[in-house]
């Protein structure tokens, strides 16, 4: 599952890079919880929660079976 998550993140990465940010995959646990770290401009952006939940989580849950939740790691 971790490889599938990384593939989806690689598709989303250009959009984050365009705004001066990036995302790092920390882990995918056995319950399908994906731990991510937003970096660069995304790390302290007021819209980072929206980016994480409405953008990244939605894409991961749609494309990777078994993903149940996204959690941000600081």
mmCIF file of N, CA and C in Angstrom:
data_model
loop_
_atom_site.group_PDB
_atom_site.id
_atom_site.type_symbol
_atom_site.label_atom_id
_atom_site.label_comp_id
_atom_site.label_asym_id
_atom_site.label_seq_id
_atom_site.Cartn_x
_atom_site.Cartn_y
_atom_site.Cartn_z
ATOM 1 N N UNK A 1 0.822 -1.190 0.000
ATOM 2 C CA UNK A 1 0.000 0.000 0.000
ATOM 3 C C UNK A 1 0.869 1.259 0.000
ATOM 4 N N UNK A 2 2.013 1.182 0.652
ATOM 5 C CA UNK A 2 2.889 2.349 0.749
ATOM 6 C C UNK A 2 3.341 2.828 -0.639
ATOM 7 N N UNK A 3 3.634 1.881 -1.529
ATOM 8 C CA UNK A 3 4.047 2.245 -2.885
ATOM 9 C C UNK A 3 2.916 2.925 -3.641
ATOM 10 N N UNK A 4 1.696 2.449 -3.461
ATOM 11 C CA UNK A 4 0.544 3.064 -4.125
ATOM 12 C C UNK A 4 0.325 4.485 -3.612
ATOM 13 N N UNK A 5 0.466 4.672 -2.315
ATOM 14 C CA UNK A 5 0.318 6.004 -1.728
ATOM 15 C C UNK A 5 1.379 6.930 -2.307
ATOM 16 N N UNK A 6 2.611 6.464 -2.401
ATOM 17 C CA UNK A 6 3.695 7.286 -2.942
ATOM 18 C C UNK A 6 3.430 7.672 -4.394
ATOM 19 N N UNK A 7 2.862 6.757 -5.180
ATOM 20 C CA UNK A 7 2.526 7.059 -6.578
ATOM 21 C C UNK A 7 1.507 8.193 -6.667
ATOM 22 N N UNK A 8 0.480 8.156 -5.825
ATOM 23 C CA UNK A 8 -0.532 9.214 -5.828
ATOM 24 C C UNK A 8 0.098 10.530 -5.386
ATOM 25 N N UNK A 9 0.928 10.494 -4.355
ATOM 26 C CA UNK A 9 1.594 11.709 -3.899
ATOM 27 C C UNK A 9 2.473 12.294 -5.008
ATOM 28 N N UNK A 10 3.117 11.448 -5.780
ATOM 29 C CA UNK A 10 3.951 11.926 -6.882
ATOM 30 C C UNK A 10 3.114 12.639 -7.942
ATOM 31 N N UNK A 11 1.867 12.204 -8.130
ATOM 32 C CA UNK A 11 0.961 12.887 -9.065
ATOM 33 C C UNK A 11 0.556 14.259 -8.531
ATOM 34 N N UNK A 12 0.395 14.362 -7.221
ATOM 35 C CA UNK A 12 -0.047 15.618 -6.607
ATOM 36 C C UNK A 12 1.100 16.598 -6.371
ATOM 37 N N UNK A 13 2.302 16.083 -6.268
ATOM 38 C CA UNK A 13 3.472 16.894 -5.905
ATOM 39 C C UNK A 13 3.660 18.145 -6.779
ATOM 40 N N UNK A 14 3.494 18.084 -8.108
ATOM 41 C CA UNK A 14 3.697 19.298 -8.911
ATOM 42 C C UNK A 14 2.807 20.472 -8.485
ATOM 43 N N UNK A 15 1.602 20.182 -8.033
ATOM 44 C CA UNK A 15 0.704 21.246 -7.586
ATOM 45 C C UNK A 15 1.221 21.886 -6.300
ATOM 46 N N UNK A 16 1.759 21.073 -5.406
ATOM 47 C CA UNK A 16 2.325 21.596 -4.164
ATOM 48 C C UNK A 16 3.607 22.375 -4.431
ATOM 49 N N UNK A 17 4.450 21.840 -5.300
ATOM 50 C CA UNK A 17 5.709 22.510 -5.631
ATOM 51 C C UNK A 17 5.462 23.872 -6.273
ATOM 52 N N UNK A 18 4.419 23.965 -7.066
ATOM 53 C CA UNK A 18 4.078 25.225 -7.723
ATOM 54 C C UNK A 18 3.811 26.332 -6.706
ATOM 55 N N UNK A 19 3.289 25.946 -5.548
ATOM 56 C CA UNK A 19 2.996 26.916 -4.492
ATOM 57 C C UNK A 19 4.112 27.002 -3.456
ATOM 58 N N UNK A 20 5.253 26.379 -3.728
ATOM 59 C CA UNK A 20 6.390 26.456 -2.819
ATOM 60 C C UNK A 20 6.386 25.431 -1.705
ATOM 61 N N UNK A 21 5.573 24.397 -1.836
ATOM 62 C CA UNK A 21 5.495 23.376 -0.789
ATOM 63 C C UNK A 21 5.850 21.998 -1.305
ATOM 64 N N UNK A 22 5.674 21.029 -0.455
ATOM 65 C CA UNK A 22 5.918 19.631 -0.808
ATOM 66 C C UNK A 22 5.277 18.759 0.261
ATOM 67 N N UNK A 23 5.267 17.459 0.028
ATOM 68 C CA UNK A 23 4.703 16.517 0.984
ATOM 69 C C UNK A 23 5.648 15.336 1.115
ATOM 70 N N UNK A 24 5.793 14.836 2.334
ATOM 71 C CA UNK A 24 6.651 13.688 2.603
ATOM 72 C C UNK A 24 5.809 12.585 3.238
ATOM 73 N N UNK A 25 5.903 11.381 2.696
ATOM 74 C CA UNK A 25 5.225 10.224 3.266
ATOM 75 C C UNK A 25 6.059 9.709 4.432
ATOM 76 N N UNK A 26 5.468 9.685 5.608
ATOM 77 C CA UNK A 26 6.153 9.197 6.805
ATOM 78 C C UNK A 26 5.892 7.707 6.992
ATOM 79 N N UNK A 27 4.614 7.303 6.922
ATOM 80 C CA UNK A 27 4.276 5.901 7.154
ATOM 81 C C UNK A 27 2.842 5.632 6.731
ATOM 82 N N UNK A 28 2.547 4.372 6.501
ATOM 83 C CA UNK A 28 1.185 3.881 6.327
ATOM 84 C C UNK A 28 1.046 2.735 7.311
ATOM 85 N N UNK A 29 0.146 2.876 8.287
ATOM 86 C CA UNK A 29 0.042 1.815 9.291
ATOM 87 C C UNK A 29 -0.922 0.715 8.857
ATOM 88 N N UNK A 30 -1.049 -0.304 9.676
ATOM 89 C CA UNK A 30 -1.867 -1.474 9.341
ATOM 90 C C UNK A 30 -3.355 -1.162 9.265
ATOM 91 N N UNK A 31 -3.779 -0.037 9.860
ATOM 92 C CA UNK A 31 -5.186 0.354 9.825
ATOM 93 C C UNK A 31 -5.514 1.241 8.628
ATOM 94 N N UNK A 32 -4.529 1.500 7.766
ATOM 95 C CA UNK A 32 -4.762 2.334 6.594
ATOM 96 C C UNK A 32 -4.628 3.819 6.864
ATOM 97 N N UNK A 33 -4.041 4.177 7.987
ATOM 98 C CA UNK A 33 -3.821 5.580 8.305
ATOM 99 C C UNK A 33 -2.488 6.012 7.707
ATOM 100 N N UNK A 34 -2.542 7.074 6.901
ATOM 101 C CA UNK A 34 -1.358 7.576 6.212
ATOM 102 C C UNK A 34 -0.837 8.787 6.981
ATOM 103 N N UNK A 35 0.427 8.741 7.357
ATOM 104 C CA UNK A 35 1.067 9.852 8.062
ATOM 105 C C UNK A 35 1.891 10.652 7.069
ATOM 106 N N UNK A 36 1.582 11.950 6.961
ATOM 107 C CA UNK A 36 2.244 12.827 6.011
ATOM 108 C C UNK A 36 2.808 14.042 6.710
ATOM 109 N N UNK A 37 3.881 14.579 6.156
ATOM 110 C CA UNK A 37 4.434 15.847 6.632
ATOM 111 C C UNK A 37 4.394 16.827 5.463
ATOM 112 N N UNK A 38 3.702 17.944 5.669
ATOM 113 C CA UNK A 38 3.714 19.007 4.679
ATOM 114 C C UNK A 38 4.945 19.856 4.923
ATOM 115 N N UNK A 39 5.636 20.218 3.842
ATOM 116 C CA UNK A 39 6.904 20.928 3.984
ATOM 117 C C UNK A 39 6.880 22.221 3.170
ATOM 118 N N UNK A 40 7.903 23.035 3.379
ATOM 119 C CA UNK A 40 8.018 24.290 2.654
ATOM 120 C C UNK A 40 6.867 25.214 2.993
ATOM 121 N N UNK A 41 6.354 25.897 1.987
ATOM 122 C CA UNK A 41 5.257 26.841 2.203
ATOM 123 C C UNK A 41 4.001 26.143 2.723
ATOM 124 N N UNK A 42 3.844 24.867 2.403
ATOM 125 C CA UNK A 42 2.658 24.121 2.853
ATOM 126 C C UNK A 42 2.720 23.804 4.350
ATOM 127 N N UNK A 43 3.908 23.773 4.911
ATOM 128 C CA UNK A 43 4.061 23.410 6.316
ATOM 129 C C UNK A 43 3.439 24.394 7.283
ATOM 130 N N UNK A 44 3.417 25.667 6.917
ATOM 131 C CA UNK A 44 2.860 26.673 7.827
ATOM 132 C C UNK A 44 1.768 27.504 7.175
ATOM 133 N N UNK A 45 1.218 27.020 6.087
ATOM 134 C CA UNK A 45 0.156 27.731 5.380
ATOM 135 C C UNK A 45 -1.164 27.581 6.133
ATOM 136 N N UNK A 46 -1.943 28.666 6.236
ATOM 137 C CA UNK A 46 -3.246 28.563 6.902
ATOM 138 C C UNK A 46 -4.210 27.600 6.198
ATOM 139 N N UNK A 47 -3.985 27.351 4.929
ATOM 140 C CA UNK A 47 -4.857 26.448 4.170
ATOM 141 C C UNK A 47 -4.352 25.008 4.151
ATOM 142 N N UNK A 48 -3.326 24.704 4.939
ATOM 143 C CA UNK A 48 -2.734 23.363 4.885
ATOM 144 C C UNK A 48 -3.717 22.269 5.277
ATOM 145 N N UNK A 49 -4.601 22.538 6.210
ATOM 146 C CA UNK A 49 -5.593 21.533 6.610
ATOM 147 C C UNK A 49 -6.527 21.225 5.452
ATOM 148 N N UNK A 50 -6.934 22.256 4.726
ATOM 149 C CA UNK A 50 -7.801 22.053 3.563
ATOM 150 C C UNK A 50 -7.056 21.274 2.492
ATOM 151 N N UNK A 51 -5.794 21.633 2.254
ATOM 152 C CA UNK A 51 -4.974 20.912 1.276
ATOM 153 C C UNK A 51 -4.880 19.445 1.658
ATOM 154 N N UNK A 52 -4.655 19.189 2.938
ATOM 155 C CA UNK A 52 -4.482 17.821 3.413
ATOM 156 C C UNK A 52 -5.775 17.022 3.308
ATOM 157 N N UNK A 53 -6.859 17.564 3.806
ATOM 158 C CA UNK A 53 -8.118 16.808 3.869
ATOM 159 C C UNK A 53 -8.876 16.816 2.542
ATOM 160 N N UNK A 54 -9.071 17.991 1.960
ATOM 161 C CA UNK A 54 -9.892 18.076 0.751
ATOM 162 C C UNK A 54 -9.136 17.644 -0.494
ATOM 163 N N UNK A 55 -7.833 17.805 -0.501
ATOM 164 C CA UNK A 55 -7.060 17.457 -1.681
ATOM 165 C C UNK A 55 -6.394 16.109 -1.582
ATOM 166 N N UNK A 56 -5.413 16.010 -0.709
ATOM 167 C CA UNK A 56 -4.592 14.803 -0.624
ATOM 168 C C UNK A 56 -5.400 13.610 -0.115
ATOM 169 N N UNK A 57 -6.158 13.790 0.971
ATOM 170 C CA UNK A 57 -6.932 12.666 1.516
ATOM 171 C C UNK A 57 -7.954 12.158 0.509
ATOM 172 N N UNK A 58 -8.637 13.058 -0.147
ATOM 173 C CA UNK A 58 -9.654 12.652 -1.124
ATOM 174 C C UNK A 58 -9.020 11.833 -2.250
ATOM 175 N N UNK A 59 -7.879 12.297 -2.764
ATOM 176 C CA UNK A 59 -7.202 11.578 -3.852
ATOM 177 C C UNK A 59 -6.717 10.205 -3.391
ATOM 178 N N UNK A 60 -6.125 10.143 -2.207
ATOM 179 C CA UNK A 60 -5.618 8.863 -1.711
ATOM 180 C C UNK A 60 -6.743 7.867 -1.458
ATOM 181 N N UNK A 61 -7.830 8.319 -0.863
ATOM 182 C CA UNK A 61 -8.934 7.404 -0.566
ATOM 183 C C UNK A 61 -9.614 6.920 -1.844
ATOM 184 N N UNK A 62 -9.614 7.751 -2.882
ATOM 185 C CA UNK A 62 -10.227 7.359 -4.154
ATOM 186 C C UNK A 62 -9.347 6.386 -4.937
ATOM 187 N N UNK A 63 -8.026 6.515 -4.810
ATOM 188 C CA UNK A 63 -7.123 5.754 -5.666
ATOM 189 C C UNK A 63 -6.414 4.581 -4.989
ATOM 190 N N UNK A 64 -6.384 4.565 -3.657
ATOM 191 C CA UNK A 64 -5.649 3.500 -2.965
ATOM 192 C C UNK A 64 -6.609 2.763 -2.025
ATOM 193 N N UNK A 65 -7.000 1.544 -2.394
ATOM 194 C CA UNK A 65 -7.883 0.768 -1.518
ATOM 195 C C UNK A 65 -7.213 0.516 -0.167
ATOM 196 N N UNK A 66 -7.970 0.699 0.887
ATOM 197 C CA UNK A 66 -7.449 0.438 2.223
ATOM 198 C C UNK A 66 -7.048 1.681 2.993
ATOM 199 N N UNK A 67 -6.890 2.815 2.308
ATOM 200 C CA UNK A 67 -6.573 4.060 3.020
ATOM 201 C C UNK A 67 -7.834 4.512 3.742
ATOM 202 N N UNK A 68 -7.709 4.740 5.051
ATOM 203 C CA UNK A 68 -8.871 5.122 5.850
ATOM 204 C C UNK A 68 -8.819 6.565 6.341
ATOM 205 N N UNK A 69 -7.616 7.096 6.484
ATOM 206 C CA UNK A 69 -7.487 8.436 7.057
ATOM 207 C C UNK A 69 -6.092 8.984 6.767
ATOM 208 N N UNK A 70 -5.996 10.306 6.777
ATOM 209 C CA UNK A 70 -4.710 10.989 6.632
ATOM 210 C C UNK A 70 -4.462 11.770 7.904
ATOM 211 N N UNK A 71 -3.256 11.683 8.437
ATOM 212 C CA UNK A 71 -2.884 12.469 9.608
ATOM 213 C C UNK A 71 -1.607 13.234 9.302
ATOM 214 N N UNK A 72 -1.581 14.481 9.736
ATOM 215 C CA UNK A 72 -0.414 15.320 9.513
ATOM 216 C C UNK A 72 0.563 15.165 10.682
ATOM 217 N N UNK A 73 1.825 14.988 10.342
ATOM 218 C CA UNK A 73 2.904 14.893 11.318
ATOM 219 C C UNK A 73 3.703 16.175 11.225
ATOM 220 N N UNK A 74 4.029 16.752 12.380
ATOM 221 C CA UNK A 74 4.782 18.022 12.388
ATOM 222 C C UNK A 74 6.228 17.803 12.747
#
